[in-house]
Short mmCIF file of C-alpha atoms in Angstrom, two decimals:
data_model
loop_
_atom_site.label_atom_id
_atom_site.label_comp_id
_atom_site.label_asym_id
_atom_site.label_seq_id
_atom_site.Cartn_x
_atom_site.Cartn_y
_atom_site.Cartn_z
CA ALA A 19 -36.92 -33.75 -7.85
CA ALA A 20 -40.57 -34.71 -7.36
CA PHE A 21 -41.82 -31.23 -6.46
CA MET A 22 -39.23 -29.09 -8.28
CA ASN A 23 -40.59 -25.73 -9.42
CA CYS A 24 -43.99 -26.23 -7.79
CA TYR A 25 -44.28 -22.51 -7.28
CA SER A 26 -47.70 -22.63 -5.57
CA LEU A 27 -46.87 -25.38 -3.05
CA GLU A 28 -47.25 -23.87 0.43
CA GLU A 29 -47.02 -26.75 2.91
CA ILE A 30 -45.54 -30.25 3.08
CA ASN A 31 -45.69 -32.99 5.73
CA ILE A 32 -43.17 -35.85 5.49
CA SER A 33 -44.46 -38.91 7.42
CA GLY A 34 -42.49 -41.19 9.70
CA GLU A 35 -42.26 -43.95 7.12
CA ILE A 36 -39.99 -41.96 4.75
CA ASP A 37 -36.26 -42.19 5.46
CA THR A 38 -34.88 -40.85 2.17
CA LEU A 39 -35.47 -37.70 0.12
CA GLY A 40 -34.31 -37.21 -3.44
CA GLU A 41 -32.01 -34.38 -4.43
CA CYS A 42 -33.67 -31.04 -5.23
CA VAL A 43 -37.06 -32.45 -4.21
CA PHE A 44 -38.48 -29.03 -3.24
CA TRP A 45 -36.19 -27.00 -5.47
CA ASN A 46 -37.58 -23.54 -6.20
CA CYS A 47 -40.90 -24.00 -4.40
CA ALA A 48 -41.02 -20.25 -3.89
CA MET A 49 -44.27 -20.19 -1.89
CA LEU A 50 -43.43 -23.05 0.49
CA ASP A 51 -43.59 -21.77 4.06
CA GLY A 52 -44.43 -24.83 6.14
CA VAL A 53 -42.41 -28.05 6.36
CA GLU A 54 -42.70 -30.89 8.85
CA LEU A 55 -40.06 -33.60 8.70
CA LYS A 56 -40.61 -36.82 10.69
CA GLY A 57 -39.20 -40.29 10.84
CA GLU A 58 -35.68 -41.56 10.35
CA LEU A 59 -34.34 -39.29 7.62
CA GLN A 60 -30.60 -39.82 7.20
CA SER A 61 -29.91 -36.69 5.18
CA ILE A 62 -31.20 -33.44 3.75
CA PRO A 63 -29.86 -33.99 0.21
CA SER A 64 -28.37 -31.39 -2.08
CA GLY A 65 -30.73 -28.67 -3.24
CA THR A 66 -33.66 -29.98 -1.17
CA PHE A 67 -35.05 -26.55 -0.25
CA TYR A 68 -33.12 -24.40 -2.70
CA ASN A 69 -34.77 -20.99 -3.26
CA CYS A 70 -37.72 -21.66 -0.97
CA GLN A 71 -37.85 -17.96 -0.27
CA LEU A 72 -40.79 -17.96 2.17
CA LEU A 73 -39.47 -20.81 4.31
CA THR A 74 -38.77 -19.33 7.76
CA GLY A 75 -37.57 -22.46 9.54
CA VAL A 76 -37.25 -26.25 9.47
CA ASP A 77 -37.01 -28.74 12.33
CA ILE A 78 -34.34 -31.18 11.23
CA PRO A 79 -34.83 -34.69 12.73
CA GLU A 80 -32.19 -36.02 15.13
CA SER A 81 -31.51 -38.90 12.75
CA VAL A 82 -29.98 -36.64 10.06
CA THR A 83 -26.18 -36.88 9.71
CA TYR A 84 -25.69 -35.05 6.41
CA ILE A 85 -26.90 -31.66 5.11
CA GLY A 86 -26.20 -31.51 1.39
CA ALA A 87 -24.81 -28.83 -0.89
CA SER A 88 -27.22 -25.89 -1.29
CA ALA A 89 -29.82 -27.74 0.80
CA PHE A 90 -31.16 -24.42 2.18
CA ASP A 91 -29.45 -22.12 -0.30
CA ASN A 92 -31.27 -18.82 -0.88
CA CYS A 93 -33.90 -19.36 1.82
CA ILE A 94 -33.80 -15.62 2.30
CA THR A 95 -36.48 -15.39 5.03
CA MET A 96 -35.20 -18.26 7.17
CA GLU A 97 -34.59 -16.86 10.66
CA LYS A 98 -33.63 -19.89 12.74
CA ILE A 99 -32.11 -23.26 12.08
CA GLU A 100 -31.49 -25.94 14.68
CA ILE A 101 -28.75 -28.30 13.53
CA PRO A 102 -29.04 -31.56 15.52
CA GLU A 103 -26.05 -33.12 17.26
CA SER A 104 -26.25 -36.08 14.90
CA VAL A 105 -25.03 -34.00 11.93
CA THR A 106 -21.41 -34.63 10.97
CA ILE A 107 -21.20 -32.95 7.54
CA ILE A 108 -22.58 -29.64 6.25
CA ASP A 109 -21.80 -29.44 2.56
CA ALA A 110 -20.92 -26.51 0.30
CA ASN A 111 -23.32 -23.54 0.17
CA ALA A 112 -25.76 -25.38 2.45
CA PHE A 113 -27.01 -22.15 4.08
CA ARG A 114 -25.81 -19.61 1.55
CA ASN A 115 -27.88 -16.42 1.35
CA CYS A 116 -29.86 -17.24 4.47
CA TYR A 117 -29.70 -13.55 5.32
CA LEU A 118 -31.80 -13.61 8.50
CA ILE A 119 -30.33 -16.50 10.52
CA ASP A 120 -29.11 -14.90 13.74
CA LYS A 121 -27.41 -17.75 15.65
CA LEU A 122 -25.40 -20.75 14.58
CA ASN A 123 -24.91 -23.57 17.08
CA LEU A 124 -22.71 -26.16 15.43
CA PRO A 125 -22.89 -29.82 16.57
CA PRO A 126 -19.96 -31.23 18.58
CA GLY A 127 -19.45 -34.17 16.21
CA LEU A 128 -19.12 -32.00 13.10
CA THR A 129 -16.23 -33.22 10.93
CA GLY A 130 -16.80 -31.54 7.59
CA ILE A 131 -17.93 -28.09 6.39
CA GLY A 132 -18.02 -27.43 2.66
CA GLY A 133 -16.86 -24.21 1.04
CA GLY A 134 -19.23 -21.30 1.42
CA ALA A 135 -21.62 -23.19 3.69
CA PHE A 136 -22.59 -19.95 5.48
CA ILE A 137 -21.88 -17.33 2.80
CA ASN A 138 -23.88 -14.11 3.17
CA CYS A 139 -25.49 -14.94 6.49
CA TYR A 140 -25.28 -11.24 7.29
CA ASN A 141 -27.49 -11.34 10.38
CA LEU A 142 -25.35 -13.81 12.31
CA SER A 143 -24.50 -12.45 15.75
CA GLU A 144 -23.15 -15.60 17.33
CA ILE A 145 -21.34 -18.81 16.37
CA THR A 146 -20.91 -21.52 19.01
CA LEU A 147 -19.18 -24.88 18.95
CA ALA A 148 -18.24 -27.31 21.71
CA GLU A 149 -14.54 -27.16 22.62
CA SER A 150 -14.45 -30.94 22.38
CA ASN A 151 -14.80 -30.77 18.60
CA SER A 152 -11.64 -32.25 17.08
CA VAL A 153 -11.80 -30.54 13.68
CA TYR A 154 -13.00 -26.95 14.19
CA THR A 155 -12.79 -24.18 16.74
CA VAL A 156 -14.49 -20.82 17.30
CA GLU A 157 -12.71 -17.77 18.68
CA ASN A 158 -14.27 -14.32 18.91
CA ASN A 159 -17.10 -15.50 16.65
CA ILE A 160 -14.69 -16.51 13.89
CA LEU A 161 -14.81 -20.15 12.76
CA TYR A 162 -11.39 -21.76 12.17
CA ASP A 163 -10.11 -25.24 11.55
CA LYS A 164 -8.54 -26.70 14.69
CA GLN A 165 -4.97 -25.74 13.70
CA LYS A 166 -6.07 -22.20 12.83
CA THR A 167 -4.70 -22.42 9.31
CA THR A 168 -8.08 -21.67 7.68
CA ILE A 169 -10.86 -19.19 8.42
CA LEU A 170 -14.22 -20.54 7.25
CA THR A 171 -16.65 -17.81 8.26
CA SER A 172 -17.51 -15.23 10.89
CA ALA A 173 -20.57 -13.75 12.58
CA PRO A 174 -20.82 -10.31 10.89
CA LEU A 175 -22.80 -8.60 13.65
CA ALA A 176 -20.26 -9.70 16.27
CA ILE A 177 -17.17 -8.36 14.45
CA SER A 178 -16.11 -4.78 15.16
CA GLY A 179 -13.08 -2.50 15.44
CA LYS A 180 -9.76 -4.06 14.40
CA VAL A 181 -9.31 -7.76 13.71
CA GLU A 182 -5.86 -9.33 13.80
CA ILE A 183 -5.77 -12.56 11.85
CA PRO A 184 -3.40 -15.12 13.45
CA ARG A 185 -0.07 -15.63 11.68
CA THR A 186 -0.88 -19.33 11.39
CA VAL A 187 -3.72 -18.66 8.95
CA LYS A 188 -2.90 -19.47 5.32
CA THR A 189 -6.40 -19.46 3.82
CA ILE A 190 -9.42 -17.21 4.28
CA GLN A 191 -12.41 -18.73 2.55
CA ALA A 192 -14.62 -16.77 0.21
CA TYR A 193 -16.92 -14.21 1.86
CA ALA A 194 -15.55 -15.08 5.33
CA PHE A 195 -15.86 -11.47 6.54
CA ALA A 196 -18.49 -10.26 4.09
CA GLY A 197 -21.02 -7.91 5.65
CA CYS A 198 -18.96 -7.12 8.76
CA THR A 199 -20.22 -3.56 8.73
CA GLU A 200 -18.47 -2.57 11.97
CA LEU A 201 -15.04 -3.87 10.93
CA GLU A 202 -12.74 -0.83 10.83
CA ALA A 203 -9.29 -2.36 10.29
CA ILE A 204 -7.91 -5.76 9.36
CA ASP A 205 -4.38 -7.06 9.95
CA ILE A 206 -3.73 -9.57 7.17
CA PRO A 207 -0.67 -11.80 7.79
CA ALA A 208 2.07 -12.40 5.23
CA SER A 209 1.15 -16.10 5.27
CA ILE A 210 -1.84 -15.32 3.00
CA SER A 211 -1.20 -15.68 -0.76
CA VAL A 212 -4.77 -15.23 -2.06
CA ILE A 213 -7.56 -12.94 -0.87
CA ASP A 214 -10.54 -14.94 -2.07
CA GLU A 215 -13.82 -13.93 -3.67
CA GLY A 216 -15.86 -11.45 -1.63
CA THR A 217 -13.72 -11.93 1.47
CA PHE A 218 -14.14 -8.36 2.75
CA SER A 219 -17.09 -7.23 0.64
CA TYR A 220 -19.65 -4.93 2.26
CA CYS A 221 -17.29 -4.04 5.12
CA SER A 222 -18.69 -0.53 5.10
CA SER A 223 -16.59 0.82 8.02
CA LEU A 224 -13.22 -0.28 6.64
CA THR A 225 -11.14 2.85 5.92
CA GLU A 226 -7.68 1.61 4.94
CA VAL A 227 -6.25 -1.67 3.69
CA LYS A 228 -2.62 -2.77 3.53
CA VAL A 229 -2.27 -5.97 1.55
CA PRO A 230 0.94 -7.68 2.74
CA ASP A 231 3.86 -8.89 0.66
CA GLY A 232 3.24 -12.49 -0.33
CA VAL A 233 -0.29 -11.93 -1.64
CA LYS A 234 -0.36 -12.79 -5.35
CA GLU A 235 -4.05 -12.54 -6.12
CA ILE A 236 -7.03 -10.45 -5.02
CA GLY A 237 -10.20 -12.27 -6.01
CA VAL A 238 -13.53 -11.26 -7.53
CA MET A 239 -15.32 -8.62 -5.42
CA ALA A 240 -12.82 -9.16 -2.59
CA PHE A 241 -13.12 -5.56 -1.30
CA SER A 242 -16.27 -4.48 -3.12
CA ASN A 243 -18.81 -2.12 -1.56
CA CYS A 244 -16.48 -0.89 1.17
CA ASP A 245 -18.02 2.59 1.20
CA LYS A 246 -15.53 4.24 3.58
CA LEU A 247 -12.36 2.72 2.17
CA VAL A 248 -10.04 5.65 1.34
CA LYS A 249 -6.61 4.15 0.79
CA VAL A 250 -5.32 0.82 -0.49
CA LYS A 251 -1.67 -0.23 -0.42
CA LEU A 252 -0.87 -3.16 -2.69
CA PRO A 253 2.25 -5.36 -2.44
CA ALA A 254 5.05 -5.86 -4.95
CA THR A 255 4.14 -9.56 -5.15
CA LEU A 256 0.61 -8.93 -6.46
CA ASN A 257 0.02 -10.47 -9.89
CA THR A 258 -3.77 -10.41 -10.40
CA ILE A 259 -6.68 -8.17 -9.41
CA GLY A 260 -10.00 -9.93 -10.07
CA GLN A 261 -13.22 -8.65 -11.55
CA MET A 262 -14.92 -5.94 -9.49
CA ALA A 263 -12.36 -6.45 -6.73
CA PHE A 264 -12.76 -2.84 -5.51
CA TYR A 265 -16.15 -2.15 -7.08
CA HIS A 266 -18.25 0.66 -5.63
CA ASN A 267 -15.68 1.94 -3.14
CA THR A 268 -17.03 5.45 -3.48
CA SER A 269 -14.56 7.04 -1.03
CA LEU A 270 -11.40 5.48 -2.45
CA GLU A 271 -8.83 8.17 -3.24
CA SER A 272 -5.49 6.40 -3.44
CA VAL A 273 -4.21 3.05 -4.68
CA ASN A 274 -0.67 2.08 -5.67
CA PHE A 275 0.23 -0.46 -8.32
CA MET A 276 3.58 -2.29 -8.24
CA GLY A 277 5.73 -3.80 -10.96
CA ALA A 278 4.70 -7.46 -10.71
CA LEU A 279 1.07 -6.76 -11.59
CA LYS A 280 -0.04 -8.45 -14.83
CA SER A 281 -3.84 -8.50 -14.91
CA ILE A 282 -6.66 -6.18 -13.78
CA GLY A 283 -10.16 -7.60 -14.22
CA ASP A 284 -13.40 -6.13 -15.57
CA GLY A 285 -14.85 -3.40 -13.39
CA ALA A 286 -12.06 -3.76 -10.84
CA PHE A 287 -12.40 -0.07 -9.87
CA LEU A 288 -15.82 0.66 -11.33
CA ASP A 289 -17.83 3.23 -9.34
CA CYS A 290 -14.79 4.49 -7.44
CA HIS A 291 -16.01 8.09 -7.79
CA SER A 292 -13.30 9.69 -5.62
CA LEU A 293 -10.38 8.04 -7.42
CA LYS A 294 -9.12 10.79 -9.72
CA SER A 295 -5.86 9.31 -10.99
CA VAL A 296 -3.88 6.08 -11.15
CA THR A 297 -0.40 5.22 -12.36
CA ILE A 298 -0.21 1.88 -14.15
CA PRO A 299 3.11 -0.01 -14.46
CA LYS A 300 4.28 -0.83 -17.98
CA ASN A 301 4.24 -4.60 -17.45
CA VAL A 302 0.47 -4.79 -16.83
CA GLU A 303 -0.67 -6.97 -19.73
CA THR A 304 -4.46 -7.05 -19.38
CA ILE A 305 -6.99 -4.43 -18.24
CA GLY A 306 -10.66 -5.42 -18.34
CA GLN A 307 -13.69 -3.45 -19.43
CA TYR A 308 -14.66 -0.51 -17.20
CA ALA A 309 -11.71 -1.27 -14.90
CA PHE A 310 -10.87 2.44 -14.45
CA GLY A 311 -12.53 5.78 -14.94
CA TYR A 312 -16.17 4.69 -15.11
CA LYS A 313 -19.29 4.81 -12.96
CA SER A 314 -22.38 2.70 -13.49
CA VAL A 315 -25.80 4.12 -14.38
CA ASN A 316 -29.28 2.74 -15.03
CA ASP A 317 -29.03 0.23 -12.16
CA GLY A 318 -25.75 -1.08 -13.47
CA GLN A 319 -26.98 -1.67 -17.00
CA SER A 320 -24.42 0.74 -18.45
CA ALA A 321 -21.51 2.97 -17.44
CA VAL A 322 -20.27 6.50 -18.14
CA LEU A 323 -16.93 8.24 -17.75
CA ILE A 324 -15.97 9.86 -14.45
CA ALA A 325 -15.11 13.54 -14.94
CA ASP A 326 -11.50 14.62 -14.29
CA PHE A 327 -10.16 11.08 -14.07
CA VAL A 328 -6.64 10.62 -15.50
CA MET A 329 -4.48 7.57 -16.09
CA ASN A 330 -0.69 7.88 -15.99
CA VAL A 331 0.71 5.32 -18.42
CA ILE A 332 3.81 4.33 -20.35
CA GLU A 333 3.82 4.96 -24.07
CA GLY A 334 2.93 1.82 -26.01
CA SER A 335 1.71 -0.08 -22.93
CA SER A 336 -1.54 -1.99 -22.43
CA ALA A 337 -2.65 0.80 -20.11
CA GLU A 338 -2.32 3.33 -22.92
CA LYS A 339 -4.32 1.06 -25.22
CA TYR A 340 -7.03 0.75 -22.57
CA ALA A 341 -7.21 4.52 -22.14
CA LYS A 342 -7.43 5.12 -25.88
CA SER A 343 -10.06 2.47 -26.56
CA ASN A 344 -12.23 3.57 -23.63
CA ASP A 345 -11.90 7.35 -24.14
CA VAL A 346 -10.24 7.77 -20.74
CA ASP A 347 -8.00 10.81 -20.29
CA TYR A 348 -4.36 9.84 -19.89
CA LYS A 349 -0.80 11.11 -19.69
CA ALA A 350 1.90 9.02 -21.33
CA ALA A 351 5.60 9.05 -20.54
CA ASP A 352 6.95 9.47 -24.11
CA SER A 353 9.93 7.75 -25.69
CA GLY A 354 11.80 11.09 -25.93
CA LEU A 355 12.03 11.20 -22.17
CA LYS A 356 13.41 7.69 -22.19
CA LYS A 357 16.08 8.74 -24.69
CA VAL A 358 17.07 11.71 -22.54
CA VAL A 359 17.36 9.47 -19.53
CA PHE A 360 19.46 7.01 -21.54
CA ILE A 361 21.78 9.78 -22.78
CA VAL A 362 22.19 11.16 -19.28
CA ILE A 363 23.12 7.71 -18.00
CA CYS A 364 25.63 7.19 -20.83
CA VAL A 365 27.24 10.61 -20.29
CA GLY A 366 27.47 9.92 -16.58
CA ALA A 367 29.14 6.57 -17.27
CA VAL A 368 31.71 8.21 -19.62
CA ILE A 369 32.54 10.86 -17.02
CA LEU A 370 32.96 8.24 -14.33
CA ILE A 371 35.28 6.14 -16.50
CA SER A 372 37.35 9.24 -17.39
CA VAL A 373 37.77 10.14 -13.73
CA ILE A 374 38.92 6.60 -12.93
CA VAL A 375 41.47 6.67 -15.80
CA VAL A 376 42.88 10.04 -14.67
CA VAL A 377 43.27 8.78 -11.11
CA ILE A 378 45.13 5.67 -12.29
CA VAL A 379 47.47 7.67 -14.58
CA ARG A 380 48.32 10.13 -11.83
CA LYS A 381 48.99 7.34 -9.41
CA ASP A 382 51.34 5.59 -11.86
CA LYS A 383 53.18 8.86 -12.62
CA LYS A 384 53.68 9.60 -8.97
CA LYS A 385 55.10 6.16 -8.18
CA PRO A 386 58.68 6.64 -9.75
CA GLU A 387 59.07 9.97 -7.98
CA THR A 388 58.19 8.38 -4.72
CA GLU A 389 60.65 5.52 -5.26
CA ALA A 390 63.53 7.94 -6.16
CA LYS A 391 62.88 9.98 -3.06
CA LYS A 392 62.88 6.81 -1.00
CA VAL A 393 66.37 5.81 -2.37
CA GLU A 394 67.84 9.21 -1.50
CA GLU A 395 66.48 8.97 2.02
CA GLU A 396 68.02 5.50 2.47
CA GLU A 397 71.47 6.73 1.32
CA ALA A 398 71.28 9.64 3.74
CA ILE A 399 70.45 7.26 6.55
CA ASP A 400 73.47 5.05 5.70
CA GLU A 401 75.89 7.98 5.85
CA GLU A 402 74.50 9.23 9.09
CA GLY A 403 74.71 5.76 10.54
CA TYR A 404 78.42 5.38 9.62
CA GLU A 405 79.37 8.64 11.27
CA SER A 406 77.46 7.91 14.41
CA ILE A 407 79.14 4.54 14.83
CA LEU A 408 82.74 5.93 14.51
CA GLY A 409 82.20 9.14 16.40
CA ASP A 410 84.35 12.33 15.91
CA GLY A 411 86.88 11.50 18.69
CA GLU A 412 87.67 7.99 17.49
CA SER A 413 88.29 9.27 13.98
CA SER A 414 91.04 11.77 15.02
CA GLU A 415 92.80 9.17 17.24
CA ASN A 416 93.02 6.74 14.37
CA GLU A 417 94.55 9.38 12.14
CA GLU A 418 97.28 10.19 14.74
CA TYR A 419 98.12 6.50 15.21
CA ILE A 420 98.59 6.04 11.49
CA ALA A 421 100.92 9.12 11.33
CA GLU A 422 103.15 7.79 14.20
CA GLU A 423 103.56 4.42 12.56
CA SER A 424 104.73 6.13 9.40
CA GLU A 425 107.52 8.10 11.25
CA ASP A 426 108.91 4.99 13.05
CA GLU A 427 109.40 3.26 9.75
#
């Protein structure tokens, strides 16, 4: 870290005899705007140009194979970066907050990209990668792993309308679609279990979100600053809503909460000015500070209550405690109502049992009568059968024969 925090350093020339740089060597050289790298450098180590805010570009030598974690992190005026074909690994947060980079041409031999390598590169309009790459692929300016199970990032200025995420995708990395200001709708597959930090933040054209069953967690700031978002439908599987997950969604009017939900983080719905009421399930255990019913003031330094906001809660629940301790208006379903419901259910059960008993008794009472009637019918059938077998004519002939026999004797 030889030149760390040299705030007045403006220019540096690395000669051809140097092949190694130390980590964080130009860390926080805020005025550095000219860098010339020569020689056989093997890597741009971690934190090399971190927070060099006036650095507009760097020519990386063809000998470099590794770009370290946060190597160009927070180089907010960097407009272009040429990554040589020799590079095989780009580590975590390497180009984070490089807001002005407009094109990203990834080398064909790239085998590793760390988490958040291109977070908040809002000006990206194009991502390209050779089809021959064996580890990653690009489709419609979205960077996937080769099997399309993970989305790493996207080019915000190239994403518009509706995006359908393939059903093979199981992971969307943090901030993957952040700043996609023309994204209007997103089809999230049921294969996703976590919506990570900032995934859809600053998607200012997004109007409605349906989070599919299977999602258990919505991360920190996942849908924050989605100015046109009006309606959110949450799944029954959702367990956790992270801090500021829906922060500053000023148009949000409707959100449903299901029974599995346990935790709602700090400021989860802070600055949702159009949200006038919510109904919180009784099994929510934790609700963070300013989660509901508040708007920020003084550049976010404090918060005040939103007028006419009401929470619908269950008596004795964590939601009721939150409302009371934060002076939020609320309506509680009281225990008396529960008792009435319980009595109604009990009375209904008694009536049902009584009806069943009456039916059984009547059926048993009717059974002997039915059997007696059946016996009478069988006897009648026997008599009729006897007569039909003998016939009227045969009967009279037999009687005459018996009379003649008696006279002869």
